[in-house]
Amino acid sequence: MAVAGAGVINGDLDAGAAAEGLMYPPDPASKMISTIGGNVACNSGGPHCLKYGLTADYVVGMTVVLADGSVLELGGRIRKRSSGYRLMHLFIGSEGTLGIVTRVIVKLIPRPRHHAAAMVGFETIEDAAAAVRRLLQSGHFPAALELMNQGALEIVGRLLPAGFKPGHEAVIIVEQDGNDREQVLLQLAEMVEILDGVDNRVAQSEAEREGIWNARRHFGRVLVEQRKNVFSEDIAVPIAMIPEMVHRFQALAEKHRISMPTVAHAGDGNLHPTLVFEEDQRHLVGPIAAQIFRDAVELGGTVSAEHGLGALKRDFAALEHGEAEIGWWRRLKEVFDPAGILNPHKVFPEQAADEHFLDQLPGWAVKLPSGRHRSEVAT
């Protein structure tokens, strides 16, 4: 196990674990800058959470300061407990609205000795989405299964493996890990065959594996460096609904003549459509995002898979959870924070959801050096 203050960087914690031959699996794309406290607040995920689970699956203890200044010590250095209410899990994913987490105890697992990865290209994104479903139905359980559409590939084209054919409408990155090298390679080969793409690149070395992951890991950074107007979303749908959700993304993009590069933790249905727009298209962002939320819920999904509700999505919570459930949220909030001083105006709906929520949050527009703007979601 490891004990960490809330300000410890995720990547630093995992690096410390690696020095002992261990691993802290939850790995958000922001792992080199995001803190464990923030990860706990949002119950963060990441590419390898498909196989290993979310932040909530690794927190076994925490110190929480409540609104009245009292301190709770919850959990401890044991893996198994069956006594009393699971108060600790109320704070995981509560986005700082119930208490301030100052310290966490997380369990670590043995670090796999071997990894193998491949990048598989597809002629259409529907083919890629169908391949994800086919692979998971086959009984294979990859360590990671990521998807990038053509728009995303164009943005990170210079980071793709040398010689990888351009023009694919989508690619899937599949990875397997384990302690038996031959078994890991065999399983990866079988998964690539099941995916049945039109272009395969299987890493032949650790350097090539890192090269395959480069494009996916640095998508956000490259996008920001381009100094464009960007609005990124975070929804999830059941695996079977991925093709339909992706189709709806495409229809929205075509209808509004807007670019929507998309990356996804495809193995658990977590999709990140990213709106890239011109200044005179800014008024379209709110309606498009609102429609994405409605579509996700209609297909049995969630308006936020790993980033939380924050202030941006709070008024859309009722679409997914209903007034009765949110009523119980409010009762819990009143118990832990009767004065409403902890992270106010977050999570709880304050008005009926509409398509102009971005206009009501001017603080989300961040001025960039180029004079352009970027809409940011920072929970």
Coordinates of C-alpha atoms in Angstrom, one line a residue:
M1 CA 0.0 0.0 0.0
A2 CA 1.0 3.7 -0.3
V3 CA 0.0 6.7 1.8
A4 CA -0.2 10.0 -0.1
G5 CA -1.1 13.6 0.6
A6 CA -3.9 14.9 -1.5
G7 CA -1.4 17.0 -3.5
V8 CA 0.7 14.1 -4.7
I9 CA 0.8 13.8 -8.5
N10 CA -0.7 10.6 -9.9
G11 CA 2.4 9.8 -12.1
D12 CA 4.8 10.4 -9.2
L13 CA 2.8 7.9 -7.0
D14 CA 2.9 5.3 -9.8
A15 CA 6.7 5.9 -10.3
G16 CA 7.3 5.4 -6.6
A17 CA 5.3 2.2 -6.8
A18 CA 7.3 1.1 -9.9
A19 CA 10.6 1.4 -8.0
E20 CA 9.3 -1.4 -5.7
G21 CA 8.0 -3.5 -8.6
L22 CA 4.4 -2.4 -7.9
M23 CA 1.8 -0.4 -9.8
Y24 CA -1.0 2.1 -9.0
P25 CA -3.3 1.4 -12.0
P26 CA -5.7 4.3 -12.3
D27 CA -4.0 6.4 -15.1
P28 CA -5.9 9.4 -16.3
A29 CA -4.4 11.0 -19.4
S30 CA -3.5 13.9 -17.1
K31 CA -1.6 11.6 -14.7
M32 CA 1.6 13.7 -15.0
I33 CA -0.2 16.8 -13.7
S34 CA -3.4 15.6 -11.8
T35 CA -3.3 15.0 -8.1
I36 CA -4.5 12.0 -6.1
G37 CA -6.9 14.3 -4.2
G38 CA -8.4 15.5 -7.5
N39 CA -8.6 11.9 -8.7
V40 CA -10.5 10.9 -5.6
A41 CA -12.8 13.9 -5.9
C42 CA -13.8 12.8 -9.5
N43 CA -13.3 9.1 -9.2
S44 CA -11.0 9.4 -12.2
G45 CA -10.4 6.7 -14.8
G46 CA -8.0 6.2 -17.7
P47 CA -7.0 3.8 -20.4
H48 CA -5.9 0.9 -18.1
C49 CA -9.0 1.2 -15.9
L50 CA -10.7 -1.2 -18.4
K51 CA -8.8 -4.1 -16.9
Y52 CA -7.8 -2.7 -13.5
G53 CA -10.7 -0.5 -12.3
L54 CA -11.2 3.1 -11.2
T55 CA -9.8 5.2 -8.4
A56 CA -12.6 4.0 -6.0
D57 CA -11.3 0.4 -6.5
Y58 CA -7.9 1.3 -4.9
V59 CA -8.7 3.8 -2.1
V60 CA -8.7 1.8 1.2
G61 CA -8.4 4.7 3.6
M62 CA -8.5 8.5 3.8
T63 CA -8.4 11.5 6.1
V64 CA -11.3 13.9 5.6
V65 CA -11.8 17.4 7.0
L66 CA -15.5 18.2 7.3
A67 CA -17.3 21.6 7.0
D68 CA -17.3 22.1 10.8
G69 CA -13.6 21.5 11.0
S70 CA -13.8 18.0 12.5
V71 CA -11.6 15.3 11.1
L72 CA -12.6 11.8 10.0
E73 CA -10.1 8.9 9.7
L74 CA -11.8 6.4 7.4
G75 CA -10.6 2.9 6.4
G76 CA -7.1 1.8 6.9
R77 CA -4.3 -0.5 5.8
I78 CA -6.4 -3.6 5.2
R79 CA -7.9 -4.9 2.0
K80 CA -11.1 -6.3 3.4
R81 CA -13.7 -4.9 5.8
S82 CA -17.3 -5.7 6.5
S83 CA -18.1 -3.5 9.5
G84 CA -20.4 -0.5 9.4
Y85 CA -21.4 1.9 6.7
R86 CA -19.0 2.6 3.8
L87 CA -18.7 6.3 4.6
M88 CA -15.4 6.6 2.7
H89 CA -17.1 5.9 -0.6
L90 CA -19.4 8.9 -0.1
F91 CA -16.4 11.2 -0.5
I92 CA -15.0 9.4 -3.6
G93 CA -16.6 11.1 -6.6
S94 CA -18.3 13.8 -4.5
E95 CA -16.2 16.6 -6.1
G96 CA -15.3 18.2 -2.8
T97 CA -18.9 19.0 -1.9
L98 CA -19.0 16.8 1.3
G99 CA -15.6 17.1 2.7
I100 CA -11.9 17.9 2.0
V101 CA -9.8 14.9 1.5
T102 CA -6.3 15.6 2.8
R103 CA -4.7 12.1 2.8
V104 CA -5.4 8.8 1.1
I105 CA -4.2 5.2 1.5
V106 CA -4.3 3.3 -1.7
K107 CA -3.6 -0.4 -2.5
L108 CA -0.9 -1.3 -5.0
I109 CA -0.7 -4.4 -7.1
P110 CA 2.3 -6.3 -8.7
R111 CA 3.5 -4.6 -11.8
P112 CA 3.1 -6.8 -14.9
R113 CA 6.5 -7.9 -16.3
H114 CA 5.5 -7.7 -20.0
H115 CA 3.4 -5.5 -22.2
A116 CA 2.5 -5.8 -25.9
A117 CA 0.5 -3.3 -28.0
A118 CA -0.8 -2.9 -31.5
M119 CA -2.5 -0.2 -33.6
V120 CA -5.2 -1.4 -35.9
G121 CA -6.7 0.8 -38.7
F122 CA -10.3 0.7 -39.9
E123 CA -12.0 2.1 -43.0
T124 CA -15.0 3.4 -41.1
I125 CA -15.5 4.3 -37.4
E126 CA -18.6 2.1 -37.4
D127 CA -16.3 -0.8 -38.3
A128 CA -14.0 0.1 -35.4
A129 CA -16.8 0.4 -32.9
A130 CA -18.3 -2.9 -34.0
A131 CA -14.8 -4.5 -33.6
V132 CA -14.6 -3.3 -30.0
R133 CA -17.9 -5.0 -29.2
R134 CA -16.8 -8.2 -31.1
L135 CA -13.5 -8.3 -29.2
L136 CA -15.1 -8.0 -25.8
Q137 CA -17.8 -10.5 -26.6
S138 CA -15.0 -13.0 -27.6
G139 CA -14.0 -13.5 -24.0
H140 CA -10.6 -11.6 -24.3
F141 CA -9.9 -9.0 -21.7
P142 CA -7.3 -6.5 -22.9
A143 CA -5.4 -4.2 -20.5
A144 CA -6.4 -1.2 -22.7
L145 CA -8.6 -0.6 -25.7
E146 CA -8.5 2.9 -27.1
L147 CA -10.1 4.5 -30.1
M148 CA -9.3 7.6 -32.2
N149 CA -11.4 8.8 -35.1
Q150 CA -10.1 10.4 -38.3
G151 CA -10.3 13.9 -37.0
A152 CA -8.1 13.0 -34.0
L153 CA -5.6 11.2 -36.2
E154 CA -5.2 14.3 -38.4
I155 CA -4.4 16.3 -35.3
V156 CA -1.7 13.9 -34.1
G157 CA -0.6 12.6 -37.5
R158 CA 3.1 13.5 -36.9
L159 CA 3.1 11.2 -33.8
L160 CA 1.7 8.1 -35.5
P161 CA 4.2 5.2 -36.0
A162 CA 6.3 5.6 -39.1
G163 CA 4.7 4.0 -42.2
F164 CA 1.3 3.7 -40.7
K165 CA -1.1 4.2 -43.6
P166 CA -2.9 7.6 -43.5
G167 CA -6.5 8.1 -44.3
H168 CA -8.1 5.6 -41.8
E169 CA -11.4 6.8 -40.5
A170 CA -10.5 5.2 -37.1
V171 CA -7.8 3.3 -35.3
I172 CA -7.9 1.1 -32.2
I173 CA -4.9 0.8 -29.8
V174 CA -5.1 -2.5 -28.0
E175 CA -2.7 -3.6 -25.3
Q176 CA -2.2 -6.7 -23.2
D177 CA 0.0 -7.3 -20.2
G178 CA 1.0 -10.1 -17.9
N179 CA 4.0 -12.0 -16.5
D180 CA 4.3 -14.7 -19.3
R181 CA 5.8 -13.0 -22.3
E182 CA 4.8 -15.7 -24.8
Q183 CA 1.2 -15.7 -23.5
V184 CA 0.9 -11.9 -23.7
L185 CA 2.1 -11.9 -27.3
L186 CA -0.2 -14.8 -28.2
Q187 CA -3.2 -13.1 -26.7
L188 CA -2.4 -9.8 -28.4
A189 CA -2.1 -11.6 -31.8
E190 CA -5.5 -13.3 -31.2
M191 CA -7.1 -9.9 -30.3
V192 CA -5.7 -8.2 -33.4
E193 CA -7.1 -11.0 -35.6
I194 CA -10.5 -10.7 -34.0
L195 CA -10.5 -6.9 -34.5
D196 CA -9.9 -7.6 -38.2
G197 CA -8.8 -4.2 -39.3
V198 CA -7.4 -3.2 -42.7
D199 CA -4.0 -2.1 -41.3
N200 CA -2.1 -3.5 -38.4
R201 CA 1.0 -2.3 -36.6
V202 CA 2.2 -4.6 -33.8
A203 CA 5.0 -3.2 -31.6
Q204 CA 8.1 -5.3 -31.9
S205 CA 9.9 -3.5 -29.0
E206 CA 9.2 -1.4 -25.9
A207 CA 10.3 1.7 -28.0
E208 CA 7.7 0.8 -30.7
R209 CA 5.0 0.3 -28.0
E210 CA 5.7 3.7 -26.6
G211 CA 5.5 5.1 -30.2
I212 CA 2.1 3.5 -30.6
W213 CA 0.8 5.2 -27.4
N214 CA 2.4 8.6 -28.2
A215 CA -0.4 9.8 -30.4
R216 CA -3.1 8.9 -28.0
R217 CA -1.4 10.2 -24.9
H218 CA -0.5 13.5 -26.4
F219 CA -3.8 14.2 -28.2
G220 CA -4.9 16.9 -25.7
R221 CA -1.5 18.6 -25.6
V222 CA -1.2 18.8 -29.4
L223 CA -4.7 20.2 -29.6
V224 CA -4.0 22.9 -27.1
E225 CA -0.7 23.8 -28.9
Q226 CA -2.7 24.5 -32.1
R227 CA -4.3 27.5 -30.3
K228 CA -7.8 26.7 -31.6
N229 CA -11.2 27.1 -29.9
V230 CA -11.8 23.7 -28.2
F231 CA -14.5 22.2 -26.1
S232 CA -14.0 18.6 -24.9
E233 CA -16.7 16.3 -23.6
D234 CA -16.8 13.1 -21.5
I235 CA -19.7 10.8 -21.7
A236 CA -20.2 7.0 -21.6
V237 CA -22.7 4.6 -23.1
P238 CA -23.1 0.8 -22.9
I239 CA -20.6 -1.1 -25.1
A240 CA -23.4 -2.2 -27.5
M241 CA -24.4 1.5 -28.0
I242 CA -20.9 2.7 -29.1
P243 CA -21.6 2.5 -32.8
E244 CA -24.9 4.4 -32.4
M245 CA -23.3 7.1 -30.2
V246 CA -20.5 7.6 -32.7
H247 CA -23.0 7.8 -35.5
R248 CA -24.8 10.6 -33.6
F249 CA -21.5 12.5 -33.1
Q250 CA -20.9 12.4 -36.9
A251 CA -24.5 13.5 -37.6
L252 CA -24.1 16.5 -35.2
A253 CA -20.8 17.5 -36.7
E254 CA -22.1 17.4 -40.3
K255 CA -25.3 19.2 -39.4
H256 CA -23.5 22.1 -37.8
R257 CA -20.4 22.0 -40.0
I258 CA -18.1 21.7 -37.1
S259 CA -15.1 19.5 -36.5
M260 CA -15.5 16.8 -33.8
P261 CA -12.3 14.8 -33.3
T262 CA -13.0 11.9 -30.9
V263 CA -10.9 9.8 -28.7
A264 CA -12.3 7.1 -26.4
H265 CA -11.6 4.5 -23.8
A266 CA -13.6 2.2 -26.0
G267 CA -13.4 -0.8 -23.8
D268 CA -15.7 0.7 -21.2
G269 CA -17.8 2.9 -23.6
N270 CA -16.2 6.2 -22.4
L271 CA -16.1 8.6 -25.3
H272 CA -14.5 12.1 -25.5
P273 CA -15.9 14.0 -28.5
T274 CA -14.0 17.3 -28.9
L275 CA -15.6 20.3 -30.6
V276 CA -13.0 22.4 -32.6
F277 CA -14.7 25.5 -33.8
E278 CA -14.3 29.0 -35.4
E279 CA -15.1 32.1 -33.4
D280 CA -18.4 32.6 -35.3
Q281 CA -19.5 29.1 -34.4
R282 CA -19.2 29.6 -30.6
H283 CA -23.0 29.9 -30.3
L284 CA -23.3 26.3 -31.6
V285 CA -21.2 24.7 -28.8
G286 CA -23.9 24.8 -26.1
P287 CA -26.7 23.2 -28.2
I288 CA -24.3 20.5 -29.5
A289 CA -23.0 19.6 -26.0
A290 CA -26.6 19.5 -24.7
Q291 CA -27.6 17.2 -27.5
I292 CA -24.6 14.9 -26.7
F293 CA -25.8 14.7 -23.1
R294 CA -29.3 13.9 -24.1
D295 CA -28.2 11.2 -26.6
A296 CA -25.9 9.6 -24.0
V297 CA -28.7 9.3 -21.5
E298 CA -31.2 8.1 -24.1
L299 CA -28.8 5.3 -25.0
G300 CA -28.5 4.2 -21.3
G301 CA -25.3 6.1 -20.6
T302 CA -24.0 8.9 -18.4
V303 CA -23.3 12.7 -19.0
S304 CA -19.9 12.2 -17.2
A305 CA -17.9 9.1 -17.1
E306 CA -14.7 10.3 -15.3
H307 CA -14.6 14.1 -15.1
G308 CA -17.6 14.8 -12.8
L309 CA -20.5 17.2 -13.0
G310 CA -18.8 20.4 -11.7
A311 CA -20.6 23.6 -12.5
L312 CA -20.8 22.8 -16.2
K313 CA -23.0 19.8 -16.2
R314 CA -24.8 20.2 -12.8
D315 CA -28.1 21.3 -14.5
F316 CA -28.1 18.2 -16.7
A317 CA -27.8 15.8 -13.7
A318 CA -31.6 15.3 -13.6
L319 CA -31.6 13.9 -17.1
E320 CA -29.7 10.9 -15.8
H321 CA -30.5 10.6 -12.1
G322 CA -34.0 12.0 -11.7
E323 CA -35.3 14.3 -9.0
A324 CA -35.8 11.6 -6.4
E325 CA -32.2 10.6 -6.4
I326 CA -30.9 14.1 -6.5
G327 CA -33.2 14.8 -3.5
W328 CA -31.2 12.3 -1.5
W329 CA -27.9 13.9 -2.7
R330 CA -29.2 17.2 -1.2
R331 CA -30.1 15.5 2.1
L332 CA -26.5 14.1 2.4
K333 CA -25.1 17.5 1.5
E334 CA -27.2 19.1 4.3
V335 CA -25.9 16.5 6.8
F336 CA -22.2 17.0 6.0
D337 CA -22.3 20.7 5.0
P338 CA -25.4 22.5 6.3
A339 CA -24.0 26.0 5.5
G340 CA -23.2 25.0 2.0
I341 CA -19.6 26.2 2.2
L342 CA -17.8 23.3 0.5
N343 CA -17.4 23.7 -3.2
P344 CA -20.7 25.7 -3.6
H345 CA -22.5 25.8 -7.0
K346 CA -21.1 22.4 -8.0
V347 CA -22.9 19.1 -8.8
F348 CA -26.4 20.1 -7.7
P349 CA -28.8 21.5 -10.3
E350 CA -29.7 25.1 -9.8
Q351 CA -32.0 25.6 -12.8
A352 CA -33.6 23.7 -15.6
A353 CA -31.1 22.5 -18.2
D354 CA -31.0 24.4 -21.4
E355 CA -28.7 24.8 -24.4
H356 CA -27.2 28.1 -23.3
F357 CA -25.3 26.9 -20.2
L358 CA -22.0 28.0 -21.7
D359 CA -23.2 31.6 -22.0
Q360 CA -24.1 31.5 -18.3
L361 CA -20.5 30.5 -17.3
P362 CA -18.3 33.2 -18.7
G363 CA -15.4 32.1 -16.5
W364 CA -14.9 29.0 -18.7
A365 CA -13.6 31.1 -21.6
V366 CA -9.8 31.2 -21.3
K367 CA -7.9 33.8 -23.3
L368 CA -4.9 32.3 -25.1
P369 CA -1.8 34.2 -26.2
S370 CA -2.9 34.1 -29.8
G371 CA -6.0 36.2 -28.9
R372 CA -8.3 33.2 -29.5
H373 CA -10.3 31.4 -26.8
R374 CA -10.5 27.9 -25.5
S375 CA -13.4 26.6 -23.5
E376 CA -12.1 24.6 -20.6
V377 CA -13.7 22.0 -18.3
A378 CA -11.7 21.8 -15.1
T379 CA -13.3 19.9 -12.2

